[in-house]
Amino acid sequence: MSGGTSEYSIAADGSFTAPLELSYPYKRTVGPILSRFLTGLRDQRIEGTKGSDGRVHVPPAEFDPITGDHLTEWVDVASTGTIVTWSWQPAPVEGNTLQHPFAWALISLDGADTNLLHAVDAGSADAIKTGMRVTARWAAEPSGSITDIVCFDLTSGSPA
Amino acid sequence: MREVAIIASAQADNTSTTTSTPVEMLIPVIQQVLANASMTKTDIGFWCHGSCDYMTGQPFSFVSAVDALGAWPPIIESHVEADGAFALYEAWMKIQTGEIDTALVFGNGRSSSGDINRILTLQLDPYVVGPLWPDDRSIAAMQARACLESGVVTERAMAEVAQRSHRNALTNPKALRRGDHSIEALMAAQLVADPLRELDCPAHADGVTAVIIAAGDRARSLAARPAWIRGIDHRIESQNLGNRSMTSLPSAALAAHKAGVANDKIDVAELHAPYSHQELLLTSALGLSESTTINPSGGALCANPMMSAGLARFAEAATRVMNGTADRAIGHASSGPWMQQNLVCVLEGE
């Protein structure tokens, strides 16, 4: 964890305040479902899992939200989609994939039935609207992470 | 079911920053709630605490919090990594087992230790959402836009929530933020996370709340008019934001149904809705009518002390039943993005 103050200070009541930067430097295994999803991103491929009701979950659900069963059927979805809702990030923070003002959005990828949360490089809040089409911008050096999609760019065109 | 009632409460003044340690914050409030009930430590059968290590920046921080209670002679205590309202739910169940008749529950948090909007990112999915570092306001703002564009709420209705909350807080000395704002001024204010404005967002605070609950005749002996817990229920939405309704709160509606909200009229509802549009979603999910007074304390828009704001809602609702200004009230607590978790409690006088 980071992003806290790095300044020492003395409060009005005389209390001394010092920074405490905690981190979480561990390796974790993400299991078979997320492993396949994240490995796919490294290869510029977005996959989801199909639920018992036929809905395609992206990011993939490990267990069926209705029955609780393991989900094992994979479906390729597009790297293009439609903005379902959005908000504006006027001041990016450490860790954001973009370091200039951008939009957060839930994106309905073509072929998916759930929404993916990601950044949209829209330029300004006036330039983005719900219903606009977007396409993924891939990282130059992928690592098998959700950040292998740097962000989505606004595009023209209709659902694939 | 054993009858259980809230018989006393106490809250610290909410502050935007404090240099006190969690133990230093807790001690006066624990002492105050015992004094309010004319009880001593040995009268308490069970102690239950709600707090979060991410607020304190220290693993197992709740262990040191026991210093505020005094661990000798031995006490029976428990902890939830959640708002103190969920500790109250655990204590209520503990009383149901018949092992104890009284419990002191408390919640505390020091939001100012770090950047709270960033700390709240850590409650999101750690693999496919967290690495992008969306902050709490941005997450809430996406829900607000979906509500606005679907017509479930309006900007004016959101401003009316902010106006009423800040006006109500004028008479709440514990509130962090208060004021008399015109609708026009609220709607003209700068957007901080489009479409949200500053006064649509929670007033994050450092705070403490403590409540004492007791069973049956023990409660009647401790308070002139106990606030009886007639129903209490906790329900949860999916952790996957992309697979949730953005414009309704099915878990709150189910919890309200199970808690028996609709069995009779509700005089007062103290709702833990961190954002203005969320209060509108919640009143709809709970089925509240215009005859219910919402958040006479000012609610989370005027003081949102992490890990005690929910228990503070219970305390505020119980106070109004105990002082006779309400016969039937709701205490509500939430947590998680888009109010993922909802705990609904119906309180009645007799």
XYZ file of C-alpha atoms in Angstrom:
510
model
C 0.000 0.000 0.000
C 1.249 3.461 -0.718
C -0.057 6.917 -1.386
C 0.071 8.133 2.214
C 1.873 11.205 3.393
C 5.624 11.066 3.568
C 5.920 14.190 5.709
C 6.831 14.300 9.362
C 4.788 16.854 11.287
C 3.947 18.088 14.745
C 0.257 18.733 15.445
C -1.153 21.688 17.397
C -1.381 19.539 20.535
C 2.290 18.605 20.221
C 1.717 15.103 18.841
C 4.429 13.929 16.490
C 3.135 12.351 13.266
C 5.338 10.061 11.218
C 4.658 8.203 7.971
C 3.898 4.476 8.017
C 4.042 2.846 4.595
C 2.698 -0.714 4.622
C 3.125 -3.057 1.696
C 1.797 -6.469 0.759
C 4.777 -8.051 -0.997
C 3.539 -11.602 -1.492
C 2.996 -13.911 -4.437
C -0.424 -15.471 -4.681
C -1.788 -18.120 -7.005
C -5.046 -17.007 -8.596
C -6.457 -20.481 -9.363
C -7.382 -22.130 -12.667
C -10.116 -19.741 -13.831
C -8.418 -16.392 -13.261
C -5.099 -17.904 -14.436
C -6.614 -18.654 -17.832
C -8.293 -15.222 -18.032
C -5.150 -13.272 -17.107
C -2.922 -15.419 -19.340
C -5.338 -14.708 -22.183
C -4.985 -10.969 -21.634
C -1.225 -11.366 -22.065
C -1.989 -12.733 -25.545
C -4.563 -9.972 -26.258
C -7.450 -12.449 -25.882
C -10.487 -11.830 -23.646
C -12.391 -14.895 -22.457
C -15.324 -15.396 -20.150
C -17.114 -18.318 -18.531
C -20.671 -19.341 -19.408
C -23.138 -19.688 -16.534
C -25.965 -22.211 -16.137
C -28.401 -19.636 -17.537
C -26.247 -19.116 -20.638
C -24.926 -15.723 -19.541
C -21.273 -15.054 -20.308
C -19.303 -13.613 -17.365
C -16.342 -11.309 -18.121
C -14.209 -11.189 -15.984
C -14.929 -14.902 -15.578
C -16.977 -16.166 -12.656
C -15.355 -19.148 -10.941
C -18.673 -20.408 -9.622
C -22.169 -20.134 -11.061
C -23.962 -17.255 -9.315
C -27.228 -19.233 -9.376
C -26.270 -22.867 -8.753
C -22.832 -22.488 -7.144
C -21.364 -25.068 -9.550
C -17.830 -24.791 -10.938
C -17.944 -23.068 -14.333
C -15.824 -24.760 -16.985
C -17.211 -23.613 -20.380
C -15.144 -20.801 -21.877
C -16.302 -18.284 -24.484
C -14.179 -15.815 -26.470
C -15.523 -12.266 -26.380
C -14.502 -9.199 -28.369
C -12.072 -6.485 -27.290
C -14.727 -3.975 -28.346
C -17.779 -2.983 -26.385
C -20.283 -0.350 -25.264
C -20.137 2.043 -22.301
C -22.899 1.203 -19.785
C -22.067 3.927 -17.260
C -19.098 6.157 -16.479
C -17.617 8.706 -14.102
C -14.852 11.255 -14.508
C -11.461 11.005 -12.776
C -10.114 14.578 -12.842
C -6.977 13.796 -10.850
C -5.425 10.356 -11.467
C -3.864 8.640 -8.466
C -0.881 6.349 -8.112
C -1.621 3.002 -9.722
C -4.076 4.240 -12.356
C -3.082 3.077 -15.844
C -3.474 6.621 -17.184
C -1.787 9.588 -15.529
C -3.931 12.296 -17.125
C -7.678 12.911 -16.515
C -9.782 10.001 -17.794
C -13.128 8.265 -17.376
C -13.949 5.179 -15.369
C -16.540 3.025 -17.098
C -18.421 -0.204 -16.920
C -18.108 -1.710 -20.373
C -20.342 -4.344 -21.941
C -17.929 -6.235 -24.190
C -19.445 -7.648 -27.369
C -20.369 -11.254 -26.536
C -20.422 -10.754 -22.756
C -23.460 -10.470 -20.470
C -21.712 -8.809 -17.505
C -19.797 -5.522 -17.430
C -16.053 -4.957 -17.156
C -14.717 -2.026 -15.111
C -11.855 -0.166 -16.771
C -10.436 3.233 -17.725
C -11.488 5.087 -20.878
C -9.085 7.624 -22.408
C -11.797 10.066 -23.448
C -9.857 13.345 -23.317
C -12.552 15.300 -21.483
C -15.816 14.657 -19.675
C -17.644 16.414 -22.514
C -16.407 13.824 -25.014
C -17.868 10.717 -23.376
C -21.449 9.484 -23.197
C -23.168 6.292 -22.134
C -23.717 4.063 -25.167
C -20.488 5.041 -26.914
C -18.367 2.339 -28.498
C -14.904 1.537 -27.169
C -11.997 -0.742 -28.050
C -9.219 -2.062 -25.844
C -5.748 -0.506 -25.993
C -3.210 -3.234 -25.225
C -0.018 -2.785 -23.212
C 3.249 -2.868 -25.133
C 4.753 -5.177 -22.517
C 2.030 -7.489 -21.193
C 2.441 -9.213 -17.828
C -0.690 -11.338 -17.386
C -2.695 -8.736 -15.489
C -5.877 -6.720 -15.898
C -3.507 -3.824 -16.660
C -2.492 -5.599 -19.897
C -5.470 -3.597 -21.100
C -4.079 -0.094 -20.556
C -7.481 1.470 -21.142
C -10.255 1.629 -23.722
C -10.385 4.185 -26.552
C -13.550 5.726 -27.954
C -14.306 4.385 -31.418
C -17.061 4.563 -33.976
C -18.958 1.549 -35.283
C -21.665 -0.776 -34.036
C -21.572 -3.971 -31.970
C -19.668 -6.814 -33.628
C -36.633 -15.755 20.326
C -35.446 -13.837 23.392
C -36.536 -10.207 23.525
C -33.495 -7.907 23.236
C -33.368 -4.106 23.431
C -30.908 -1.271 23.056
C -30.818 0.420 26.459
C -27.980 2.973 26.144
C -25.581 4.525 23.641
C -22.733 7.018 23.440
C -20.810 8.605 20.569
C -17.593 10.576 20.284
C -17.615 13.910 18.483
C -16.796 13.132 14.856
C -13.572 14.817 13.773
C -11.812 15.170 10.441
C -8.509 14.241 12.013
C -7.238 13.155 15.387
C -3.862 12.418 16.910
C -5.400 10.124 19.541
C -4.714 6.407 19.355
C -7.692 4.067 18.896
C -7.526 3.153 22.607
C -7.495 6.821 23.607
C -10.537 7.409 21.390
C -12.397 4.424 22.841
C -11.906 4.909 26.594
C -14.162 7.973 27.133
C -16.974 6.548 24.971
C -16.898 3.153 26.725
C -16.990 4.964 30.090
C -19.837 7.205 28.892
C -22.086 4.396 27.661
C -21.646 2.522 30.958
C -22.474 5.725 32.872
C -25.522 6.351 30.660
C -26.827 2.902 31.628
C -25.768 3.218 35.289
C -23.772 0.020 34.793
C -20.224 -1.043 35.579
C -17.868 -3.306 33.705
C -18.835 -6.365 35.747
C -22.490 -5.951 34.655
C -21.521 -6.654 31.018
C -21.770 -10.292 29.910
C -20.187 -9.923 26.475
C -18.123 -7.333 24.620
C -18.173 -7.155 20.840
C -16.060 -4.805 18.732
C -16.183 -3.680 15.095
C -13.094 -2.144 13.500
C -10.763 -2.598 10.550
C -6.997 -3.059 10.415
C -6.859 -1.143 7.121
C -8.035 1.959 9.003
C -5.457 1.570 11.750
C -2.602 0.477 9.509
C -1.744 -2.321 11.897
C -2.516 -6.062 11.830
C -4.617 -7.425 14.718
C -5.179 -3.868 15.943
C -8.360 -4.993 17.722
C -6.237 -6.875 20.261
C -4.785 -3.636 21.600
C -8.302 -2.129 21.661
C -9.065 -4.473 24.582
C -6.887 -2.112 26.643
C -9.828 0.295 26.501
C -12.026 -2.293 28.241
C -9.598 -3.708 30.770
C -8.877 -7.401 30.302
C -8.638 -8.255 34.003
C -10.649 -9.806 35.562
C -11.194 -11.811 32.357
C -13.984 -10.721 29.995
C -15.761 -12.552 27.180
C -15.165 -10.601 23.999
C -15.277 -10.908 20.231
C -14.428 -8.816 17.194
C -15.774 -8.378 13.679
C -13.717 -6.832 10.880
C -16.718 -4.671 10.061
C -18.859 -1.790 11.272
C -19.886 -1.999 14.927
C -23.490 -2.580 13.793
C -22.424 -6.046 12.681
C -20.876 -6.545 16.126
C -24.310 -5.697 17.546
C -25.810 -8.398 15.319
C -23.311 -10.923 16.716
C -24.080 -9.836 20.294
C -27.831 -10.128 19.613
C -27.270 -13.721 18.464
C -25.075 -14.425 21.482
C -27.952 -13.319 23.731
C -30.244 -15.659 21.777
C -28.062 -18.605 22.874
C -29.016 -17.853 26.486
C -25.394 -17.647 27.637
C -25.538 -13.944 28.423
C -28.116 -11.243 29.178
C -26.135 -8.057 28.468
C -23.602 -6.946 25.878
C -21.614 -3.813 25.157
C -20.904 -3.349 21.443
C -18.691 -0.678 19.967
C -17.178 0.382 16.667
C -14.343 2.759 15.962
C -12.245 3.968 13.065
C -9.719 6.630 12.257
C -10.283 7.416 8.585
C -7.696 10.200 8.664
C -4.757 7.814 9.109
C -4.527 7.419 5.340
C -6.277 8.411 2.136
C -9.709 6.902 2.792
C -10.844 6.943 -0.850
C -7.747 4.907 -1.654
C -7.984 2.574 1.340
C -11.532 1.695 0.251
C -10.096 0.511 -3.080
C -8.658 -2.406 -1.125
C -12.156 -3.829 -0.521
C -12.600 -4.405 -4.278
C -11.755 -7.580 -6.217
C -7.946 -7.793 -5.830
C -7.284 -9.366 -9.240
C -9.458 -7.730 -11.898
C -10.506 -4.409 -10.306
C -8.082 -3.445 -7.511
C -4.956 -3.276 -9.747
C -6.604 -0.415 -11.686
C -6.951 1.613 -8.441
C -10.439 3.055 -8.867
C -11.235 5.178 -5.808
C -14.431 5.036 -3.758
C -15.959 8.201 -5.212
C -15.411 7.069 -8.800
C -17.093 3.736 -8.080
C -20.075 5.484 -6.474
C -20.236 8.020 -9.308
C -20.708 5.267 -11.912
C -23.715 4.009 -9.943
C -25.067 7.557 -9.616
C -24.883 8.104 -13.369
C -26.698 4.829 -14.064
C -29.430 5.919 -11.628
C -29.702 9.381 -13.207
C -29.767 8.142 -16.800
C -32.349 5.458 -16.023
C -34.558 8.043 -14.289
C -34.483 6.224 -10.935
C -33.154 9.423 -9.319
C -32.811 13.057 -10.394
C -30.090 15.600 -9.683
C -32.666 17.668 -7.835
C -33.696 14.744 -5.627
C -30.026 14.138 -4.796
C -29.633 17.830 -3.883
C -32.725 17.593 -1.686
C -31.130 14.686 0.214
C -27.962 16.748 0.708
C -29.975 19.811 1.776
C -32.108 17.953 4.328
C -29.132 16.021 5.729
C -27.009 19.124 6.289
C -29.964 21.024 7.789
C -30.727 18.134 10.163
C -27.083 18.072 11.239
C -27.426 21.669 12.469
C -28.945 20.190 15.641
C -26.498 17.263 15.892
C -23.459 18.378 17.899
C -21.601 15.176 16.945
C -21.772 15.845 13.184
C -18.669 16.744 11.234
C -20.422 18.782 8.542
C -23.632 20.825 8.680
C -25.211 23.843 6.986
C -28.229 25.439 5.381
C -27.753 25.237 1.606
C -30.177 26.210 -1.151
C -31.030 23.596 -3.787
C -29.739 25.991 -6.441
C -26.369 26.328 -4.708
C -26.074 22.573 -4.217
C -26.871 21.891 -7.882
C -24.416 24.567 -9.053
C -21.521 23.236 -6.951
C -18.440 21.868 -8.662
C -18.431 18.212 -9.716
C -15.818 16.245 -7.777
C -16.489 12.888 -9.442
C -18.937 13.566 -12.285
C -21.908 13.374 -11.636
C -21.231 13.701 -7.874
C -20.612 16.954 -5.991
C -18.804 17.284 -2.677
C -21.982 17.348 -0.568
C -23.313 14.219 -2.334
C -20.340 12.340 -0.849
C -19.805 10.984 2.680
C -18.150 13.205 5.304
C -15.389 10.786 6.245
C -14.611 11.108 9.920
C -12.737 9.668 12.861
C -15.289 8.430 15.342
C -16.490 5.978 17.980
C -19.952 4.670 18.882
C -20.863 2.313 21.734
C -24.229 0.690 22.496
C -25.453 -1.565 25.306
C -28.079 -4.215 24.628
C -29.884 -6.360 27.186
C -32.454 -9.141 27.268
C -36.047 -9.075 28.519
C -36.679 -7.880 32.080
C -33.000 -7.009 32.481
C -33.531 -4.379 29.770
C -36.716 -3.141 31.483
C -34.786 -2.714 34.739
C -32.007 -0.759 33.030
C -34.045 1.692 30.920
C -37.416 3.415 31.337
C -38.259 2.788 27.677
C -35.948 0.282 25.973
C -35.733 0.236 22.171
C -36.769 -3.339 21.434
C -35.169 -5.125 18.485
C -38.259 -6.582 16.769
C -36.450 -7.701 13.629
C -32.860 -7.731 12.381
C -31.526 -9.136 9.107
C -28.326 -8.960 7.034
C -28.193 -9.570 3.243
C -25.400 -9.248 0.685
C -25.045 -8.458 -3.037
C -22.499 -10.051 -5.400
C -18.914 -8.809 -5.080
C -18.834 -8.483 -8.876
C -19.853 -4.905 -9.725
C -20.319 -5.886 -13.384
C -22.987 -8.412 -12.446
C -25.054 -6.238 -10.084
C -28.031 -3.972 -10.505
C -26.845 -0.372 -10.457
C -30.322 1.043 -9.934
C -31.794 -1.106 -7.146
C -30.742 -2.764 -3.885
C -32.320 -6.237 -3.779
C -30.346 -7.193 -0.654
C -31.702 -4.199 1.294
C -35.236 -4.994 0.149
C -34.871 -8.620 1.273
C -33.345 -7.632 4.631
C -36.224 -5.166 5.182
C -38.748 -7.874 4.367
C -37.125 -10.361 6.745
C -36.846 -7.740 9.504
C -40.562 -6.947 9.207
C -40.237 -3.298 8.183
C -43.618 -3.333 6.423
C -45.552 -4.729 9.406
C -46.396 -1.233 10.664
C -45.560 2.422 10.016
C -41.978 3.626 10.516
C -41.612 6.973 12.326
C -37.873 7.427 11.954
C -35.265 5.739 9.748
C -31.565 6.239 10.362
C -29.972 5.027 7.129
C -26.303 4.442 6.457
C -26.244 5.601 2.833
C -22.797 7.082 2.139
C -23.834 8.925 -1.056
C -26.948 11.026 -1.708
C -28.238 8.876 -4.593
C -27.772 5.774 -2.435
C -30.193 7.130 0.171
C -32.818 7.400 -2.581
C -32.167 3.805 -3.698
C -32.342 2.652 -0.084
C -35.599 4.393 0.869
C -37.128 2.795 -2.217
C -35.748 -0.668 -1.336
C -37.017 -0.360 2.244
C -40.446 0.732 1.011
C -40.474 3.887 3.167
C -43.165 6.493 2.637
C -43.060 10.269 3.051
C -44.429 9.928 6.593
C -41.057 8.531 7.741
C -38.480 11.028 9.010
C -35.173 10.135 7.339
C -31.862 10.704 9.120
C -32.730 13.353 11.721
C -29.038 13.084 12.723
C -27.859 14.163 9.266
C -26.633 10.678 8.397
C -23.425 9.685 6.640
C -23.353 12.793 4.427
C -22.598 14.780 7.601
C -20.438 12.249 9.474
C -19.249 8.903 8.147
C -16.818 7.499 10.713
C -15.620 4.253 9.181
C -16.610 1.172 11.212
C -18.950 3.095 13.507
C -21.250 5.052 11.167
C -23.637 2.079 10.946
C -23.725 1.549 14.705
C -24.246 5.310 15.089
C -27.423 4.932 12.974
C -28.629 2.235 15.411
C -27.799 4.535 18.345
C -29.619 7.506 16.781
C -32.713 5.425 15.994
C -32.745 3.847 19.475
C -32.374 7.243 21.155
C -35.551 8.453 19.447
C -37.491 5.386 20.558
C -36.120 5.645 24.107
C -37.011 9.348 24.431
C -40.501 8.764 23.068
C -40.190 10.834 19.862
C -40.626 7.622 17.840
C -42.590 4.441 18.460
C -41.095 2.457 15.597
C -37.740 3.151 13.958
C -35.191 1.620 11.604
C -31.469 1.392 12.235
C -29.551 0.502 9.081
C -25.889 -0.239 8.378
C -24.143 -0.884 5.088
C -20.681 -1.631 3.833
C -18.894 -2.328 0.595
C -19.091 -0.703 -2.839
C -22.590 0.377 -3.905
C -23.883 -0.661 -0.459
C -22.990 -4.306 -1.069
C -24.037 -5.315 2.456
C -27.206 -4.231 4.210
C -28.178 -4.805 7.839
C -31.707 -3.680 8.732
C -32.998 -3.481 12.304
C -36.536 -2.582 13.427
C -36.719 -0.943 16.865
C -39.947 -0.414 18.846
C -40.991 1.098 22.138
C -43.590 -0.573 24.351
